[in-house]
mmCIF file of N, CA and C in Angstrom:
data_model
loop_
_atom_site.group_PDB
_atom_site.id
_atom_site.type_symbol
_atom_site.label_atom_id
_atom_site.label_comp_id
_atom_site.label_asym_id
_atom_site.label_seq_id
_atom_site.Cartn_x
_atom_site.Cartn_y
_atom_site.Cartn_z
ATOM 1 N N MET A 1 -4.012 16.062 0.315
ATOM 2 C CA MET A 1 -3.488 15.803 -0.489
ATOM 3 C C MET A 1 -3.159 17.027 -1.735
ATOM 4 N N GLU A 2 -2.008 17.091 -1.921
ATOM 5 C CA GLU A 2 -1.750 18.163 -2.961
ATOM 6 C C GLU A 2 -2.253 17.815 -4.426
ATOM 7 N N ASP A 3 -2.380 18.890 -4.963
ATOM 8 C CA ASP A 3 -2.893 18.238 -6.348
ATOM 9 C C ASP A 3 -2.201 17.320 -7.649
ATOM 10 N N VAL A 4 -0.838 17.574 -7.429
ATOM 11 C CA VAL A 4 -0.203 16.418 -8.304
ATOM 12 C C VAL A 4 -0.239 15.166 -7.542
ATOM 13 N N THR A 5 -0.013 15.240 -6.139
ATOM 14 C CA THR A 5 -0.046 13.703 -5.673
ATOM 15 C C THR A 5 -1.770 13.220 -6.054
ATOM 16 N N LYS A 6 -2.390 13.578 -5.825
ATOM 17 C CA LYS A 6 -3.752 13.292 -5.770
ATOM 18 C C LYS A 6 -3.977 12.795 -7.444
ATOM 19 N N THR A 7 -3.877 13.396 -8.223
ATOM 20 C CA THR A 7 -3.782 13.238 -9.669
ATOM 21 C C THR A 7 -2.860 12.111 -9.928
ATOM 22 N N ARG A 8 -1.882 11.710 -9.564
ATOM 23 C CA ARG A 8 -1.116 10.522 -9.514
ATOM 24 C C ARG A 8 -1.490 9.280 -8.761
ATOM 25 N N VAL A 9 -2.224 9.617 -7.846
ATOM 26 C CA VAL A 9 -2.749 8.304 -7.035
ATOM 27 C C VAL A 9 -3.851 7.495 -8.024
ATOM 28 N N GLU A 10 -4.935 8.781 -8.537
ATOM 29 C CA GLU A 10 -5.947 8.510 -9.447
ATOM 30 C C GLU A 10 -5.051 8.096 -10.631
ATOM 31 N N GLN A 11 -4.191 8.295 -11.495
ATOM 32 C CA GLN A 11 -3.570 7.496 -12.347
ATOM 33 C C GLN A 11 -3.161 6.224 -12.038
ATOM 34 N N LEU A 12 -2.434 6.016 -10.858
ATOM 35 C CA LEU A 12 -2.382 4.603 -10.545
ATOM 36 C C LEU A 12 -3.743 3.828 -10.297
ATOM 37 N N ILE A 13 -4.461 4.376 -9.120
ATOM 38 C CA ILE A 13 -5.242 3.482 -9.291
ATOM 39 C C ILE A 13 -6.502 3.175 -10.259
ATOM 40 N N ASP A 14 -6.371 4.207 -11.283
ATOM 41 C CA ASP A 14 -7.124 3.690 -12.390
ATOM 42 C C ASP A 14 -6.278 2.482 -13.305
ATOM 43 N N TYR A 15 -5.249 2.482 -12.949
ATOM 44 C CA TYR A 15 -4.739 1.324 -14.170
ATOM 45 C C TYR A 15 -5.168 -0.247 -12.817
ATOM 46 N N ILE A 16 -5.247 -0.096 -11.800
ATOM 47 C CA ILE A 16 -5.350 -1.324 -11.195
ATOM 48 C C ILE A 16 -7.001 -1.320 -11.263
ATOM 49 N N MET A 17 -7.914 -0.107 -10.997
ATOM 50 C CA MET A 17 -9.104 -0.987 -11.274
ATOM 51 C C MET A 17 -9.527 -1.361 -12.819
ATOM 52 N N LYS A 18 -8.746 -1.149 -14.158
ATOM 53 C CA LYS A 18 -9.454 -1.232 -15.110
ATOM 54 C C LYS A 18 -8.606 -2.771 -15.848
ATOM 55 N N ASN A 19 -7.637 -3.215 -14.831
ATOM 56 C CA ASN A 19 -6.423 -3.881 -15.292
ATOM 57 C C ASN A 19 -5.960 -5.148 -14.644
ATOM 58 N N CYS A 20 -6.479 -5.021 -12.986
ATOM 59 C CA CYS A 20 -6.391 -6.280 -11.922
ATOM 60 C C CYS A 20 -7.421 -6.947 -11.474
ATOM 61 N N LEU A 21 -7.384 -8.129 -11.865
ATOM 62 C CA LEU A 21 -8.566 -9.005 -11.274
ATOM 63 C C LEU A 21 -8.072 -9.129 -9.955
ATOM 64 N N TRP A 22 -7.066 -8.890 -9.037
ATOM 65 C CA TRP A 22 -7.056 -9.228 -8.121
ATOM 66 C C TRP A 22 -7.386 -8.301 -6.753
ATOM 67 N N GLN A 23 -8.302 -7.016 -7.245
ATOM 68 C CA GLN A 23 -8.915 -6.466 -6.653
ATOM 69 C C GLN A 23 -10.480 -6.907 -6.280
ATOM 70 N N PHE A 24 -11.001 -7.976 -6.986
ATOM 71 C CA PHE A 24 -12.440 -8.479 -6.790
ATOM 72 C C PHE A 24 -12.144 -9.801 -5.895
ATOM 73 N N HIS A 25 -10.931 -9.578 -5.026
ATOM 74 C CA HIS A 25 -11.529 -10.821 -4.034
ATOM 75 C C HIS A 25 -12.950 -10.692 -3.046
ATOM 76 N N SER A 26 -13.270 -11.952 -2.703
ATOM 77 C CA SER A 26 -15.056 -11.744 -2.215
ATOM 78 C C SER A 26 -15.062 -11.355 -0.666
ATOM 79 N N ARG A 27 -13.992 -11.355 0.152
ATOM 80 C CA ARG A 27 -14.024 -10.792 1.402
ATOM 81 C C ARG A 27 -13.151 -9.704 1.643
ATOM 82 N N ASN A 28 -13.865 -9.025 2.902
ATOM 83 C CA ASN A 28 -12.779 -7.915 3.012
ATOM 84 C C ASN A 28 -11.443 -8.271 3.246
ATOM 85 N N TRP A 29 -11.492 -9.173 4.440
ATOM 86 C CA TRP A 29 -9.972 -9.587 4.662
ATOM 87 C C TRP A 29 -8.718 -10.082 3.618
ATOM 88 N N ASP A 30 -9.766 -10.627 2.757
ATOM 89 C CA ASP A 30 -8.540 -11.119 1.724
ATOM 90 C C ASP A 30 -8.511 -9.711 0.868
ATOM 91 N N ARG A 31 -9.293 -9.021 0.809
ATOM 92 C CA ARG A 31 -8.609 -7.684 0.353
ATOM 93 C C ARG A 31 -7.953 -7.038 0.808
ATOM 94 N N LYS A 32 -8.050 -6.794 2.321
ATOM 95 C CA LYS A 32 -6.830 -5.955 2.969
ATOM 96 C C LYS A 32 -5.820 -6.945 3.107
ATOM 97 N N ARG A 33 -5.769 -8.223 3.125
ATOM 98 C CA ARG A 33 -4.157 -9.030 3.096
ATOM 99 C C ARG A 33 -3.668 -8.706 1.554
ATOM 100 N N GLN A 34 -4.264 -8.618 0.651
ATOM 101 C CA GLN A 34 -3.774 -8.749 -0.986
ATOM 102 C C GLN A 34 -3.816 -7.260 -1.113
ATOM 103 N N ASN A 35 -4.270 -6.291 -0.911
ATOM 104 C CA ASN A 35 -3.392 -5.061 -0.965
ATOM 105 C C ASN A 35 -2.455 -4.579 -0.126
ATOM 106 N N GLU A 36 -2.181 -5.088 1.013
ATOM 107 C CA GLU A 36 -1.151 -4.999 1.453
ATOM 108 C C GLU A 36 0.023 -5.420 1.098
ATOM 109 N N ASN A 37 -0.378 -6.748 0.964
ATOM 110 C CA ASN A 37 1.210 -7.194 0.017
ATOM 111 C C ASN A 37 1.701 -6.911 -1.027
ATOM 112 N N ILE A 38 0.534 -6.803 -2.216
ATOM 113 C CA ILE A 38 1.042 -6.405 -3.422
ATOM 114 C C ILE A 38 1.644 -5.165 -3.564
ATOM 115 N N LEU A 39 0.708 -3.960 -3.010
ATOM 116 C CA LEU A 39 1.146 -2.773 -2.621
ATOM 117 C C LEU A 39 2.573 -2.810 -2.118
ATOM 118 N N GLY A 40 2.631 -3.289 -0.939
ATOM 119 C CA GLY A 40 4.037 -3.350 -0.020
ATOM 120 C C GLY A 40 4.879 -3.910 -1.111
ATOM 121 N N MET A 41 4.798 -5.017 -1.878
ATOM 122 C CA MET A 41 6.054 -5.172 -2.806
ATOM 123 C C MET A 41 6.011 -4.569 -4.116
ATOM 124 N N THR A 42 5.328 -3.777 -4.552
ATOM 125 C CA THR A 42 4.907 -3.131 -5.336
ATOM 126 C C THR A 42 6.133 -1.668 -5.076
ATOM 127 N N THR A 43 5.898 -1.437 -4.068
ATOM 128 C CA THR A 43 6.718 0.048 -3.447
ATOM 129 C C THR A 43 7.790 -0.613 -3.838
ATOM 130 N N LYS A 44 8.397 -1.607 -2.940
ATOM 131 C CA LYS A 44 9.522 -2.219 -2.453
ATOM 132 C C LYS A 44 10.123 -2.305 -4.263
ATOM 133 N N LEU A 45 9.678 -2.867 -5.061
ATOM 134 C CA LEU A 45 10.311 -3.068 -6.513
ATOM 135 C C LEU A 45 10.454 -1.646 -7.084
ATOM 136 N N LEU A 46 9.500 -0.800 -7.077
ATOM 137 C CA LEU A 46 9.602 0.662 -7.199
ATOM 138 C C LEU A 46 10.950 1.465 -6.782
ATOM 139 N N CYS A 47 11.277 1.084 -5.493
ATOM 140 C CA CYS A 47 12.416 1.635 -4.994
ATOM 141 C C CYS A 47 13.572 1.058 -5.303
ATOM 142 N N GLY A 48 13.401 -0.303 -5.930
ATOM 143 C CA GLY A 48 14.783 -0.780 -6.200
ATOM 144 C C GLY A 48 15.400 -1.551 -4.927
ATOM 145 N N GLU A 49 14.429 -2.085 -4.183
ATOM 146 C CA GLU A 49 14.710 -2.887 -2.862
ATOM 147 C C GLU A 49 14.334 -4.227 -3.666
ATOM 148 N N PRO A 50 15.317 -5.287 -2.795
ATOM 149 C CA PRO A 50 14.886 -6.638 -3.231
ATOM 150 C C PRO A 50 13.611 -7.146 -1.962
ATOM 151 N N VAL A 51 12.871 -8.169 -3.036
ATOM 152 C CA VAL A 51 11.623 -8.758 -2.753
ATOM 153 C C VAL A 51 11.832 -10.048 -3.128
ATOM 154 N N THR A 52 11.864 -10.809 -1.772
ATOM 155 C CA THR A 52 12.323 -12.349 -1.884
ATOM 156 C C THR A 52 10.738 -12.935 -1.335
ATOM 157 N N PRO A 53 10.105 -13.635 -2.523
ATOM 158 C CA PRO A 53 8.929 -14.103 -1.866
ATOM 159 C C PRO A 53 9.456 -16.089 -1.667
ATOM 160 N N GLU A 54 8.655 -16.087 -0.079
ATOM 161 C CA GLU A 54 9.361 -17.211 0.361
ATOM 162 C C GLU A 54 7.980 -18.477 0.385
ATOM 163 N N THR A 55 7.008 -18.252 0.198
ATOM 164 C CA THR A 55 5.452 -19.185 0.883
ATOM 165 C C THR A 55 5.250 -18.824 -0.728
ATOM 166 N N PRO A 56 4.187 -19.822 -1.403
ATOM 167 C CA PRO A 56 3.839 -19.802 -2.098
ATOM 168 C C PRO A 56 2.873 -18.433 -2.385
ATOM 169 N N GLU A 57 2.014 -18.160 -1.201
ATOM 170 C CA GLU A 57 1.570 -17.147 -1.323
ATOM 171 C C GLU A 57 1.954 -15.738 -1.342
ATOM 172 N N ASP A 58 3.261 -15.645 -0.949
ATOM 173 C CA ASP A 58 3.898 -14.896 -1.466
ATOM 174 C C ASP A 58 4.187 -14.592 -2.686
ATOM 175 N N LYS A 59 4.458 -15.502 -3.310
ATOM 176 C CA LYS A 59 4.931 -15.847 -4.793
ATOM 177 C C LYS A 59 4.197 -15.077 -5.548
ATOM 178 N N CYS A 60 2.662 -15.894 -5.474
ATOM 179 C CA CYS A 60 1.763 -14.968 -5.969
ATOM 180 C C CYS A 60 1.361 -13.377 -5.900
ATOM 181 N N TYR A 61 1.478 -13.312 -4.617
ATOM 182 C CA TYR A 61 1.570 -11.450 -4.659
ATOM 183 C C TYR A 61 2.775 -11.134 -5.423
ATOM 184 N N TRP A 62 4.104 -11.762 -5.144
ATOM 185 C CA TRP A 62 4.965 -10.844 -6.064
ATOM 186 C C TRP A 62 4.801 -10.938 -7.543
ATOM 187 N N VAL A 63 4.536 -12.089 -8.091
ATOM 188 C CA VAL A 63 4.064 -11.818 -9.377
ATOM 189 C C VAL A 63 3.078 -10.696 -10.010
ATOM 190 N N ASP A 64 1.781 -10.219 -8.634
ATOM 191 C CA ASP A 64 1.056 -9.179 -9.294
ATOM 192 C C ASP A 64 1.692 -8.113 -8.739
ATOM 193 N N ALA A 65 2.737 -8.141 -7.728
ATOM 194 C CA ALA A 65 3.779 -7.181 -7.381
ATOM 195 C C ALA A 65 4.419 -6.340 -8.556
ATOM 196 N N PHE A 66 5.069 -7.347 -9.237
ATOM 197 C CA PHE A 66 6.129 -7.495 -10.064
ATOM 198 C C PHE A 66 5.145 -7.054 -11.713
ATOM 199 N N CYS A 67 4.287 -7.316 -11.888
ATOM 200 C CA CYS A 67 3.586 -6.886 -13.071
ATOM 201 C C CYS A 67 2.841 -5.565 -13.090
ATOM 202 N N LEU A 68 2.397 -5.000 -11.629
ATOM 203 C CA LEU A 68 1.976 -3.624 -11.436
ATOM 204 C C LEU A 68 3.152 -2.985 -11.824
ATOM 205 N N ALA A 69 4.444 -3.170 -11.189
ATOM 206 C CA ALA A 69 5.768 -2.306 -11.167
ATOM 207 C C ALA A 69 5.945 -1.667 -12.420
ATOM 208 N N GLU A 70 5.996 -3.023 -13.133
ATOM 209 C CA GLU A 70 6.389 -2.730 -14.716
ATOM 210 C C GLU A 70 5.297 -1.660 -15.438
ATOM 211 N N ALA A 71 4.102 -1.573 -15.119
ATOM 212 C CA ALA A 71 3.206 -1.429 -15.710
ATOM 213 C C ALA A 71 3.081 -0.135 -15.361
ATOM 214 N N TYR A 72 3.354 0.620 -14.212
ATOM 215 C CA TYR A 72 3.644 1.572 -13.756
ATOM 216 C C TYR A 72 4.379 2.485 -14.243
ATOM 217 N N ARG A 73 6.060 2.001 -14.247
ATOM 218 C CA ARG A 73 6.768 2.225 -15.172
ATOM 219 C C ARG A 73 6.811 2.319 -16.116
ATOM 220 N N GLU A 74 6.289 1.883 -17.030
ATOM 221 C CA GLU A 74 5.913 2.072 -18.592
ATOM 222 C C GLU A 74 5.116 3.044 -18.997
ATOM 223 N N ARG A 75 3.707 3.270 -18.012
ATOM 224 C CA ARG A 75 2.661 4.336 -18.611
ATOM 225 C C ARG A 75 3.121 5.422 -17.814
ATOM 226 N N HIS A 76 4.214 5.432 -16.509
ATOM 227 C CA HIS A 76 4.119 6.551 -16.057
ATOM 228 C C HIS A 76 5.728 7.165 -15.602
ATOM 229 N N PRO A 77 5.861 7.623 -16.732
ATOM 230 C CA PRO A 77 7.426 8.109 -16.489
ATOM 231 C C PRO A 77 8.010 9.054 -15.597
ATOM 232 N N TRP A 78 6.749 9.639 -14.940
ATOM 233 C CA TRP A 78 7.028 10.624 -13.844
ATOM 234 C C TRP A 78 7.889 9.765 -12.401
ATOM 235 N N LEU A 79 7.342 8.143 -12.610
ATOM 236 C CA LEU A 79 7.945 7.808 -11.063
ATOM 237 C C LEU A 79 9.247 7.522 -11.540
ATOM 238 N N ALA A 80 10.245 7.560 -12.187
ATOM 239 C CA ALA A 80 11.140 7.949 -12.502
ATOM 240 C C ALA A 80 12.049 8.986 -12.086
ATOM 241 N N THR A 81 11.297 10.049 -11.816
ATOM 242 C CA THR A 81 11.754 11.094 -11.293
ATOM 243 C C THR A 81 11.531 11.839 -9.876
ATOM 244 N N LEU A 82 10.751 10.510 -9.608
ATOM 245 C CA LEU A 82 10.501 10.408 -7.936
ATOM 246 C C LEU A 82 11.818 9.974 -7.103
ATOM 247 N N GLY A 83 12.025 10.420 -5.759
ATOM 248 C CA GLY A 83 13.046 9.769 -4.840
ATOM 249 C C GLY A 83 12.133 8.902 -4.302
ATOM 250 N N VAL A 84 13.035 7.760 -3.631
ATOM 251 C CA VAL A 84 12.309 6.561 -2.690
ATOM 252 C C VAL A 84 11.471 6.985 -1.603
ATOM 253 N N ASP A 85 11.523 8.046 -0.825
ATOM 254 C CA ASP A 85 10.573 8.475 -0.408
ATOM 255 C C ASP A 85 9.271 8.991 -0.825
ATOM 256 N N GLN A 86 9.580 9.786 -1.677
ATOM 257 C CA GLN A 86 8.656 10.454 -2.712
ATOM 258 C C GLN A 86 7.676 9.158 -2.947
ATOM 259 N N ILE A 87 8.141 8.015 -3.361
ATOM 260 C CA ILE A 87 7.466 6.941 -3.962
ATOM 261 C C ILE A 87 6.928 6.472 -2.646
ATOM 262 N N ARG A 88 7.630 5.939 -1.778
ATOM 263 C CA ARG A 88 6.731 4.990 -0.193
ATOM 264 C C ARG A 88 5.483 6.455 -0.337
ATOM 265 N N GLU A 89 5.383 7.464 -0.042
ATOM 266 C CA GLU A 89 4.645 8.255 0.528
ATOM 267 C C GLU A 89 3.620 8.080 -0.560
ATOM 268 N N LEU A 90 3.743 7.967 -2.089
ATOM 269 C CA LEU A 90 2.539 7.986 -2.931
ATOM 270 C C LEU A 90 2.021 6.960 -2.967
ATOM 271 N N MET A 91 2.517 5.508 -2.948
ATOM 272 C CA MET A 91 2.002 4.086 -2.574
ATOM 273 C C MET A 91 1.647 4.407 -1.408
ATOM 274 N N ALA A 92 2.046 5.010 -0.255
ATOM 275 C CA ALA A 92 1.005 4.677 1.042
ATOM 276 C C ALA A 92 -0.600 5.264 0.598
ATOM 277 N N LYS A 93 -0.328 6.498 0.190
ATOM 278 C CA LYS A 93 -1.396 7.431 -0.376
ATOM 279 C C LYS A 93 -2.492 6.350 -1.141
ATOM 280 N N LEU A 94 -2.063 5.966 -2.523
ATOM 281 C CA LEU A 94 -2.851 4.667 -2.999
ATOM 282 C C LEU A 94 -3.111 3.666 -2.043
ATOM 283 N N HIS A 95 -2.431 3.339 -1.345
ATOM 284 C CA HIS A 95 -2.774 2.184 -0.392
ATOM 285 C C HIS A 95 -3.873 2.453 0.412
ATOM 286 N N GLU A 96 -3.652 3.762 0.457
ATOM 287 C CA GLU A 96 -4.701 3.917 1.838
ATOM 288 C C GLU A 96 -6.626 4.368 0.826
ATOM 289 N N GLN A 97 -6.332 5.213 -0.613
ATOM 290 C CA GLN A 97 -7.330 4.926 -1.427
ATOM 291 C C GLN A 97 -7.983 4.037 -1.902
ATOM 292 N N LEU A 98 -6.994 3.001 -2.360
ATOM 293 C CA LEU A 98 -7.353 1.264 -2.829
ATOM 294 C C LEU A 98 -8.459 1.030 -1.311
ATOM 295 N N ASP A 99 -7.516 0.947 -0.242
ATOM 296 C CA ASP A 99 -8.443 0.241 0.815
ATOM 297 C C ASP A 99 -9.973 0.586 0.886
ATOM 298 N N PHE A 100 -10.012 2.025 0.835
ATOM 299 C CA PHE A 100 -11.067 2.698 0.849
ATOM 300 C C PHE A 100 -12.233 2.038 -0.411
ATOM 301 N N GLN A 101 -11.869 2.362 -1.459
ATOM 302 C CA GLN A 101 -12.553 1.912 -2.745
ATOM 303 C C GLN A 101 -13.198 0.542 -2.527
ATOM 304 N N THR A 102 -11.920 -0.474 -1.961
ATOM 305 C CA THR A 102 -12.395 -1.731 -2.308
ATOM 306 C C THR A 102 -12.977 -2.552 -1.020
ATOM 307 N N ILE A 103 -12.697 -1.662 0.174
ATOM 308 C CA ILE A 103 -12.883 -2.281 1.291
ATOM 309 C C ILE A 103 -14.181 -1.625 2.120
ATOM 310 N N THR A 104 -13.457 -0.262 2.823
ATOM 311 C CA THR A 104 -14.071 0.369 3.593
ATOM 312 C C THR A 104 -15.241 1.018 3.021
ATOM 313 N N GLY A 105 -15.020 1.676 1.227
ATOM 314 C CA GLY A 105 -16.108 2.125 0.995
ATOM 315 C C GLY A 105 -16.828 1.743 -0.401
ATOM 316 N N SER A 106 -16.664 0.324 0.325
ATOM 317 C CA SER A 106 -17.617 -0.277 -0.911
ATOM 318 C C SER A 106 -19.046 -0.499 -0.173
ATOM 319 N N LEU A 107 -19.747 -0.931 -1.115
ATOM 320 C CA LEU A 107 -21.138 -1.185 -0.721
ATOM 321 C C LEU A 107 -21.822 -2.449 -1.354
ATOM 322 N N ASN A 108 -20.570 -3.350 -1.278
ATOM 323 C CA ASN A 108 -21.031 -4.647 -1.364
ATOM 324 C C ASN A 108 -21.041 -5.305 -0.179
ATOM 325 N N GLU A 109 -22.335 -5.961 0.237
ATOM 326 C CA GLU A 109 -22.644 -6.189 1.629
ATOM 327 C C GLU A 109 -21.667 -7.825 1.448
ATOM 328 N N GLU A 110 -21.594 -8.391 0.236
ATOM 329 C CA GLU A 110 -21.143 -9.988 0.578
ATOM 330 C C GLU A 110 -19.832 -9.629 0.689
ATOM 331 N N LEU A 111 -18.483 -8.728 0.753
ATOM 332 C CA LEU A 111 -17.527 -8.474 1.295
ATOM 333 C C LEU A 111 -17.511 -8.818 2.710
ATOM 334 N N SER A 112 -18.853 -8.117 3.746
ATOM 335 C CA SER A 112 -18.555 -9.105 5.156
ATOM 336 C C SER A 112 -19.825 -10.050 5.239
ATOM 337 N N ASP A 113 -20.467 -10.991 4.576
ATOM 338 C CA ASP A 113 -21.427 -11.759 5.009
ATOM 339 C C ASP A 113 -20.605 -12.605 5.724
ATOM 340 N N GLN A 114 -20.945 -13.082 6.508
ATOM 341 C CA GLN A 114 -20.163 -14.050 7.204
ATOM 342 C C GLN A 114 -20.802 -15.590 6.815
ATOM 343 N N HIS A 115 -21.760 -15.764 6.530
ATOM 344 C CA HIS A 115 -21.986 -16.796 5.763
ATOM 345 C C HIS A 115 -22.120 -17.276 4.360
ATOM 346 N N TYR A 116 -21.272 -16.359 3.748
ATOM 347 C CA TYR A 116 -21.447 -16.093 2.421
ATOM 348 C C TYR A 116 -19.748 -17.113 1.390
#
């Protein structure tokens, strides 16, 4: 990952780690699903694409995605200088890093405990 992209991903993850409670779901599968949905919707919102939540679960993800997109726009004006493909690439790298930090690289054994 190039230095500018790496720095930007770190800035975006830093916001999630400090401000988003949804990162603390108690199971791997729930974290995976939430990361995919929230970051997927956030990506669409940042790219100016419509997001139409249909289920109650989708609506919960949409609220988190909307708040995250707004916070990103407010705190990181450099986002406005990126094209749609660049935003998609950046958000894909963010998603990959977030999954590592909250799921695959986590030392929290309760995330995969079948009896918890």
